[in-house]
CSV table of C-alpha atoms and ligand atoms in Angstrom, one decimal:
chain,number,residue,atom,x,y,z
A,1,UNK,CA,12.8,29.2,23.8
A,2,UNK,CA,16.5,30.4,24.1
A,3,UNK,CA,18.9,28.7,21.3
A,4,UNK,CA,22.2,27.2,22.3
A,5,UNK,CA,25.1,29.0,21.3
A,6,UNK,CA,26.0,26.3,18.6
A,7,UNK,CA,22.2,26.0,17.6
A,8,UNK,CA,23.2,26.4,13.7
A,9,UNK,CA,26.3,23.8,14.2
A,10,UNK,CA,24.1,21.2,15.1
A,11,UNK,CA,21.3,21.9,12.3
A,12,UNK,CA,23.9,22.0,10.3
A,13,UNK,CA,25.1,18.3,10.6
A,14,UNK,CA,24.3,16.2,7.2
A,15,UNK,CA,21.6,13.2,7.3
A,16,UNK,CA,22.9,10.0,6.8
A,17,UNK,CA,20.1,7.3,5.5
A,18,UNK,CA,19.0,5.3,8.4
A,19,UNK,CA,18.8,2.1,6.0
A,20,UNK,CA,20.6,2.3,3.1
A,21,UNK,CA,19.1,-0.2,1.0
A,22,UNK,CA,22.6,-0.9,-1.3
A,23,UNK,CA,22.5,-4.6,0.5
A,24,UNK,CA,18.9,-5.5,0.3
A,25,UNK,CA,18.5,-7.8,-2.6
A,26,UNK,CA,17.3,-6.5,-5.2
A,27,UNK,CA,14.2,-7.8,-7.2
A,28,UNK,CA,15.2,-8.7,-10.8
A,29,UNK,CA,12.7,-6.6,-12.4
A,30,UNK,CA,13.7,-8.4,-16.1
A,31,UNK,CA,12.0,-11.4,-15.1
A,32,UNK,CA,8.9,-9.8,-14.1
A,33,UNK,CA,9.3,-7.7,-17.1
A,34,UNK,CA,9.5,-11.0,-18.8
A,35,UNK,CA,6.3,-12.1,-17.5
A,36,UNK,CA,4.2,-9.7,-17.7
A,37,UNK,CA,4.1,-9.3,-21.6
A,38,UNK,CA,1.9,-12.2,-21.9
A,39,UNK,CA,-1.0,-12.8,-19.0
A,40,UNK,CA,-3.9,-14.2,-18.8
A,41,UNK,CA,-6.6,-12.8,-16.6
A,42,UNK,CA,-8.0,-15.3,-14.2
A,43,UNK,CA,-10.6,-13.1,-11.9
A,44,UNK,CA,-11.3,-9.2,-11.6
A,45,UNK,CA,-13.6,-7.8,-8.7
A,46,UNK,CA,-15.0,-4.2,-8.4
A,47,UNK,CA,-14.3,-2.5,-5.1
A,48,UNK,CA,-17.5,0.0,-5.2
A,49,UNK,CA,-17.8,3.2,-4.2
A,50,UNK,CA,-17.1,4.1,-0.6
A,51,UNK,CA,-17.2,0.4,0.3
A,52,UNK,CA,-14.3,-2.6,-0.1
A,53,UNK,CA,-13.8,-5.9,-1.4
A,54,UNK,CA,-11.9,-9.0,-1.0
A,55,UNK,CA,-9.7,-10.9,-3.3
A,56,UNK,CA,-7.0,-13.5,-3.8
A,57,UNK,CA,-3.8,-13.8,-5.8
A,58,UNK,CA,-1.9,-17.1,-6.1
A,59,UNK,CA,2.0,-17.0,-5.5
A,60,UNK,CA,3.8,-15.6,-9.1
A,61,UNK,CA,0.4,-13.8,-10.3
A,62,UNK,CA,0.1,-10.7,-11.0
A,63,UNK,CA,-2.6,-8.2,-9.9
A,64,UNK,CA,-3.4,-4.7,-10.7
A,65,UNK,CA,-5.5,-2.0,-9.5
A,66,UNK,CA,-7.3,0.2,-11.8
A,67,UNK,CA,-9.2,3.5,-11.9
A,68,UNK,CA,-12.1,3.0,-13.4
A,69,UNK,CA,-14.8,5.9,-14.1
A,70,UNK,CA,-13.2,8.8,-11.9
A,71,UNK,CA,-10.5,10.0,-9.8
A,72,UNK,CA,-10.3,7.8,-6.8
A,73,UNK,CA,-7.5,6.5,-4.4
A,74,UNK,CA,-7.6,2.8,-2.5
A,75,UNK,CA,-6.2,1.8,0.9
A,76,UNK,CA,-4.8,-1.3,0.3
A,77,UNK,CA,-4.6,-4.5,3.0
A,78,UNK,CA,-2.4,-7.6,2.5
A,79,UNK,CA,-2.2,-11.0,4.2
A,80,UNK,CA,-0.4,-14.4,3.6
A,81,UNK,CA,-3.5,-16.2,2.6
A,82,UNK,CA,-1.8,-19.2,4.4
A,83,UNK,CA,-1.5,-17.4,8.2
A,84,UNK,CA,-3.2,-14.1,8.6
A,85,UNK,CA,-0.9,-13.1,10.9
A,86,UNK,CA,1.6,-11.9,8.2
A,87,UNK,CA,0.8,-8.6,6.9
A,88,UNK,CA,2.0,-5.9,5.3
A,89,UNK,CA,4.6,-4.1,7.2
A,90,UNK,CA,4.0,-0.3,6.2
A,91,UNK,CA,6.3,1.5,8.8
A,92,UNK,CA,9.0,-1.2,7.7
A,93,UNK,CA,8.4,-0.7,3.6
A,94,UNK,CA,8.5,3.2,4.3
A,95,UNK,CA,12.0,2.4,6.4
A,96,UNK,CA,13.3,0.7,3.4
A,97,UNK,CA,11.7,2.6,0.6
A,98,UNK,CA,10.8,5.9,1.5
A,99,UNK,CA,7.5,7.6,1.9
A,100,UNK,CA,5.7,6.2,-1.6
A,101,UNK,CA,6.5,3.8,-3.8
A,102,UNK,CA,6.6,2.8,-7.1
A,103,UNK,CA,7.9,0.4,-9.6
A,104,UNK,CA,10.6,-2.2,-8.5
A,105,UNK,CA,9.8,-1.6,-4.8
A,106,UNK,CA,8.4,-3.7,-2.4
A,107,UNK,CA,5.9,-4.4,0.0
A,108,UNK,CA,7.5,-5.7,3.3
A,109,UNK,CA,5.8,-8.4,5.9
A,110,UNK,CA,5.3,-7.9,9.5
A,111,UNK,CA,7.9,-9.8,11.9
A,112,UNK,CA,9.3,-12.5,12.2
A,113,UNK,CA,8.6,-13.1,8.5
A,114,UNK,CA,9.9,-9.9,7.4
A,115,UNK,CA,9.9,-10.5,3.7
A,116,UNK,CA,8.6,-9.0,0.2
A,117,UNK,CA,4.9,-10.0,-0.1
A,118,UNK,CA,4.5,-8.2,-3.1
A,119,UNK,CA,6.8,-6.7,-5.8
A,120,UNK,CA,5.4,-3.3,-8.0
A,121,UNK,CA,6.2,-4.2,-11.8
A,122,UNK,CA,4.4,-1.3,-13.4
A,123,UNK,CA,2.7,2.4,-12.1
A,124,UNK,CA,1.3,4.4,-15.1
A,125,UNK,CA,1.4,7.3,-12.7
A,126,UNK,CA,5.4,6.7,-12.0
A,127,UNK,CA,6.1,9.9,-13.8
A,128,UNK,CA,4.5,11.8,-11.1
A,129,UNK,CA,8.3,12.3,-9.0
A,130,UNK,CA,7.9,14.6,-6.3
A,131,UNK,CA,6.0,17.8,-7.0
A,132,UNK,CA,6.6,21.1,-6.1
A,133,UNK,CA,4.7,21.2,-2.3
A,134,UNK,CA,7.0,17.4,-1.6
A,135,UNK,CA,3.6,15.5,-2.5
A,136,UNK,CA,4.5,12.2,-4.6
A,137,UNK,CA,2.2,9.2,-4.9
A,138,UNK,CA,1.2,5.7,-3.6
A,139,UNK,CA,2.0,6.5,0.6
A,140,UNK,CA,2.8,4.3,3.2
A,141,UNK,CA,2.5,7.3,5.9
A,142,UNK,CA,-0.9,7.6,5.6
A,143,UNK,CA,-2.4,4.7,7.8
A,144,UNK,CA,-6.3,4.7,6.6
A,145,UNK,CA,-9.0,7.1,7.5
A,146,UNK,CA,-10.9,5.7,10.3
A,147,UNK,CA,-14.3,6.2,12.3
A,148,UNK,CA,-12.1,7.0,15.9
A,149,UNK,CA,-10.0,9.6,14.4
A,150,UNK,CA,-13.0,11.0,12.7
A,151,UNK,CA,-15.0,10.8,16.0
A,152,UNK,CA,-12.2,12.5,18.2
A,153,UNK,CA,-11.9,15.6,15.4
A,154,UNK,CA,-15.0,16.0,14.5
A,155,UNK,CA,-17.4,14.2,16.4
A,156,UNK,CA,-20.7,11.8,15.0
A,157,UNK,CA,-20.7,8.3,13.9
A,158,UNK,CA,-19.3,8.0,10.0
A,159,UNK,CA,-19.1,4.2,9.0
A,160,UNK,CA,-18.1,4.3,5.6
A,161,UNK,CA,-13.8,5.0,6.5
A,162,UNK,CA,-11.7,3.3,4.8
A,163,UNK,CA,-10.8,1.8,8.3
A,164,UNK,CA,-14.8,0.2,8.3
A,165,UNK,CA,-14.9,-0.9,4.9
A,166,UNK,CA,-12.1,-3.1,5.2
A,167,UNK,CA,-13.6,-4.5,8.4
A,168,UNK,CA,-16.6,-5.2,6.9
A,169,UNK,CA,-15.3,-7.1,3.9
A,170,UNK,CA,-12.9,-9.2,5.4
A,171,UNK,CA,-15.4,-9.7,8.4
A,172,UNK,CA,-17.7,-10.8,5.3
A,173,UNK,CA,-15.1,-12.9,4.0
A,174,UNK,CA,-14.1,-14.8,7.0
A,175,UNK,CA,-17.7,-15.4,8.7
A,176,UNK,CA,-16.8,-13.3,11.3
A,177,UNK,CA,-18.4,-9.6,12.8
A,178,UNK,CA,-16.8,-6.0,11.4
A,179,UNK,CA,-15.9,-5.8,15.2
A,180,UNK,CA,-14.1,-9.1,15.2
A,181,UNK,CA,-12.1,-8.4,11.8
A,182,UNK,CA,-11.0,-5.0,13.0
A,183,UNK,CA,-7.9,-6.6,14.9
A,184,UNK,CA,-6.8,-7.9,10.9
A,185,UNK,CA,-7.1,-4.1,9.6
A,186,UNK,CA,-3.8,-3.1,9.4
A,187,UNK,CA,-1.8,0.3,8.2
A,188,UNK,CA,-2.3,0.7,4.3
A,189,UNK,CA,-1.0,1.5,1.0
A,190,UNK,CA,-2.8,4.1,0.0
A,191,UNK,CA,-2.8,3.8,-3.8
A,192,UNK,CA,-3.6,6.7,-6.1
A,193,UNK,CA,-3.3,9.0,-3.2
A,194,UNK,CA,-1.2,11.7,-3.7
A,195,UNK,CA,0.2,13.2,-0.1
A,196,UNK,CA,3.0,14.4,1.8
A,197,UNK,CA,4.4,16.2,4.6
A,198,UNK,CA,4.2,20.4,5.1
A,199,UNK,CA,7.9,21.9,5.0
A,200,UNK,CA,7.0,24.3,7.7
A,201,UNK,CA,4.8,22.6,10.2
A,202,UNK,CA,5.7,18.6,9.1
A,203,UNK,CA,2.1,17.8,9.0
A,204,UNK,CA,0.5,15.2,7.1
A,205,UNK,CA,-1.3,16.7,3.8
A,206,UNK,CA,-3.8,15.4,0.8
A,207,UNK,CA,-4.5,17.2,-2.3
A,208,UNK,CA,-6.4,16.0,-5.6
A,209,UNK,CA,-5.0,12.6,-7.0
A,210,UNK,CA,-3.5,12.9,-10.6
A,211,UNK,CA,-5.3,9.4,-11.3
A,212,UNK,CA,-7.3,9.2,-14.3
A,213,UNK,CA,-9.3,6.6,-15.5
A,214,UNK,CA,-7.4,3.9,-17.5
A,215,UNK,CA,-4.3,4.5,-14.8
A,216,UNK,CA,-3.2,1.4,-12.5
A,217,UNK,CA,-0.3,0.1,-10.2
A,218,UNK,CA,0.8,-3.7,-11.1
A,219,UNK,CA,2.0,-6.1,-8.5
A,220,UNK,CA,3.5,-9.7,-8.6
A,221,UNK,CA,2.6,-11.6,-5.6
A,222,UNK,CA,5.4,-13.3,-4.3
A,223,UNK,CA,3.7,-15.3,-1.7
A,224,UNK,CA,0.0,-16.5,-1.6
A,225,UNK,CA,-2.0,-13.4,-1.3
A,226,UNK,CA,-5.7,-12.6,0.5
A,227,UNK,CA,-6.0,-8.5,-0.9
A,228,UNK,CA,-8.6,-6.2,0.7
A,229,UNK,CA,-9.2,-2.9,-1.1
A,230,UNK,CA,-11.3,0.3,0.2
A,231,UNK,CA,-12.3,2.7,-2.6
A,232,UNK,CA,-11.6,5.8,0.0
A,233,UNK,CA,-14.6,8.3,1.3
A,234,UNK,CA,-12.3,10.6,0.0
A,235,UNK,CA,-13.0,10.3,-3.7
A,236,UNK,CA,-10.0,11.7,-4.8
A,237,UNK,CA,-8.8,13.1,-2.2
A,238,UNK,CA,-8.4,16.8,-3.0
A,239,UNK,CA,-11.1,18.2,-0.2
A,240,UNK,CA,-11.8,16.0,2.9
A,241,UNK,CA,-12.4,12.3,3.4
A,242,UNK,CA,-14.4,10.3,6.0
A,243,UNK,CA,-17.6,12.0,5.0
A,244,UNK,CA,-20.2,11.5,2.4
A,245,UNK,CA,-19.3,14.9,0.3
A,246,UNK,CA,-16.7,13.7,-2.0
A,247,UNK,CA,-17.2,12.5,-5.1
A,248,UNK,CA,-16.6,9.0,-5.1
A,249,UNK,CA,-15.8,5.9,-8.4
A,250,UNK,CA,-15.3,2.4,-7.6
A,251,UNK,CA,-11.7,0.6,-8.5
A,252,UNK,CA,-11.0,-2.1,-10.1
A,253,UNK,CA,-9.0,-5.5,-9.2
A,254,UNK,CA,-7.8,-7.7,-11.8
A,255,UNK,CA,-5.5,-10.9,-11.4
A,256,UNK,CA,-3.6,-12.3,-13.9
A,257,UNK,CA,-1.8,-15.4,-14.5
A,258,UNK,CA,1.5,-15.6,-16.5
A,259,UNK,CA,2.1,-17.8,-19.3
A,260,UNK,CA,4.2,-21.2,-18.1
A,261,UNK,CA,8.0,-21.9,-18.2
A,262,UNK,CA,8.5,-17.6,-17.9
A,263,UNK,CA,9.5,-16.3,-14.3
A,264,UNK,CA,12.0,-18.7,-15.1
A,265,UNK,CA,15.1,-17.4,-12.0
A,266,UNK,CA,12.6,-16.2,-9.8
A,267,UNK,CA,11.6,-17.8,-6.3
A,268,UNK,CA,9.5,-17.2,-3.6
A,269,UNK,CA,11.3,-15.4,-0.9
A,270,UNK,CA,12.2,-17.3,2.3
A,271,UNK,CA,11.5,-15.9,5.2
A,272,UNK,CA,13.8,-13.7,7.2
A,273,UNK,CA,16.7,-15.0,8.7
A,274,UNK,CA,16.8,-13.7,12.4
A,275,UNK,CA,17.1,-17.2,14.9
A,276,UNK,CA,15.0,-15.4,16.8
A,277,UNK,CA,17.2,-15.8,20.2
A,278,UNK,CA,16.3,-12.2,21.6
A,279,UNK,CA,19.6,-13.1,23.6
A,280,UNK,CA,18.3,-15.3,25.7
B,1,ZN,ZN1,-9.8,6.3,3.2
C-alpha cells in the first residue's frame, strides 16, 4: 500500500489519554490501610486445579487470593450478590485503569450501575511494573480461555477452560445447568497472569507468571459480593492453556472480616449518576 505524502505527520501526532482519570474519585487507600492491619478470617475455599469455585464476600470485607503450592493464574468473575445482573465491567476498568491493575485500582460494574465493586488494597507481586517485552500483571484484556475459541483453533472438545469451569460452578451454585450459567460468565480478571500485547504485530501474548507460592492480590468488597474463581488450564501460563499439558496448583480464597468502628469515612459507593434519559 502506497503511503500519503504526510504519512510521518500524521504518525507523528501525540496520544492524548482517552479518560484521564484526574476526576474520578479516588479510593482513600488510608482507610483500607487502616483496616486491614487487624482481620479476622471468616471462610477460605480452595479453587482446585483446572476446575473453579464459588464464594461470597459481605460489603466492607476483605478477600484475597492466594497461590498456594505452584505457579498458577485465576480468571476471576464478580456479581452483586443482590442482582446478578451487575458484573464486573472489564472493558470499562481497562478504560479507566489501563491494561492490568494493581493496588488502589478498581474493579468497575457493568451499566447502568457503573460503580467500584471492588477496591485492590494489597498485590505482593506490585513490583512487577512493566517488563522489558510490555508484559505486566493481573490483565483485564485477556477475556478467559474458552471451549469455542479452542474449538475454532484447534479443533476437539476441551471442557476444562477457564470459560467451563466457571460455568459449572456457578451452574452448581445456583441449581441451574453449565449451559444455563454460561449467559452469567462474563470477561475476567485474570489474576497472576502475566501478559501483554506484541510491539510489532499488537497481538495478545502469555509468558510464565512470576507468582510464587505465598504471593496474593487483596480486595475490599465495596458492595455485597458472589466471587467465582477458575484456577486456569494454563498452569502458569508460560506454554499453552486450554489443554491438559500444563502443570496445574489449585488457589486459594480467603475472606476476612475487619475489626469494628475502623473503615470509619468509608461508604458503599452509590450507583452512577446518569438519569438514564437516552434523550428521549
Ligand atoms: Zn484460563
Amino acid at each position: 500500500m502506497i503511503e500519503p505524502k504526510d504519512a510521518a505527520v500524521r504518525r507523528a501526532v501525540k496520544p492524548v489519554i482517552c479518560y484521564p482519570v484526574e476526576t474520578l474519585p479516588a479510593p482513600n487507600m488510608s482507610i483500607y490501610e487502616e483496616a486491614r492491619q487487624n482481620l479476622t478470617k471468616i471462610d477460605e475455599v480452595l479453587a482446585p486445579a483446572r476446575d473453579a469455585a464459588v464464594f461470597k464476600v459481605p460489603v466492607g470485607h476483605f478477600f484475597r487470593i492466594s497461590s498456594v503450592e505452584g505457579s498458577q493464574v485465576g480468571d476471576l468473575n464478580l456479581w452483586n450478590a443482590n442482582d446478578l445482573n451487575e458484573k464486573f465491567y472489564t472493558g470499562k476498568t481497562r478504560a479507566l485503569h489501563g491494561t492490568h491493575i494493581t493496588t488502589g485500582q478498581q474493579l468497575w460494574s457493568s451499566f447502568p450501575q457503573l460503580r467500584p465493586m471492588a477496591t485492590i488494597t494489597h498485590d505482593t507481586l506490585g513490583w512487577y511494573g512493566i517488563d522489558e517485552y510490555g508484559g505486566s500483571v493481573h490483565d483485564v484484556i485477556g477475556t478467559r480461555c474458552d471451549p469455542y475459541t479452542h474449538n475454532l483453533l484447534a479443533g476437539g472438545q476441551y471442557h476444562h477452560c477457564c470459560h467451563s469451569n466457571l460455568s459449572r460452578a456457578m451452574g452448581e451454585n445456583l441449581g441451574i445447568t453449565a449451559q444455563e450459567a454460561e449467559s452469567h460468565v462474563h470477561d475476567v480478571l485474570n489474576v497472576f497472569m502475566c501478559t501483554g500485547f506484541t510491539r510489532d504485530t499488537g497481538q495478545y501474548f502469555m509468558k510464565g507468571s512470576p507468582v510464587r507460592p505465598g504471593d496474593y492480590l487483596e480486595f475490599f468488597a465495596e458492595i455485597d459480593l458472589l466471587g467465582c474463581l477458575s484456577a486456569c488450564p494454563g498452569g502458569d501460563c508460560s506454554d499453552e492453556h486450554s489443554s491438559d499439558s500444563a502443570q496445574c496448583h489449585p488457589l486459594l480464597i480467603e475472606v476476612f472480616k475487619p475489626v469494628d468502628r475502623t473503615l470509619e469515612g468509608w461508604k458503599s459507593p452509590a450507583v452512577n449518576g446518569y438519569n438514564r434519559g437516552h434523550g428521549l
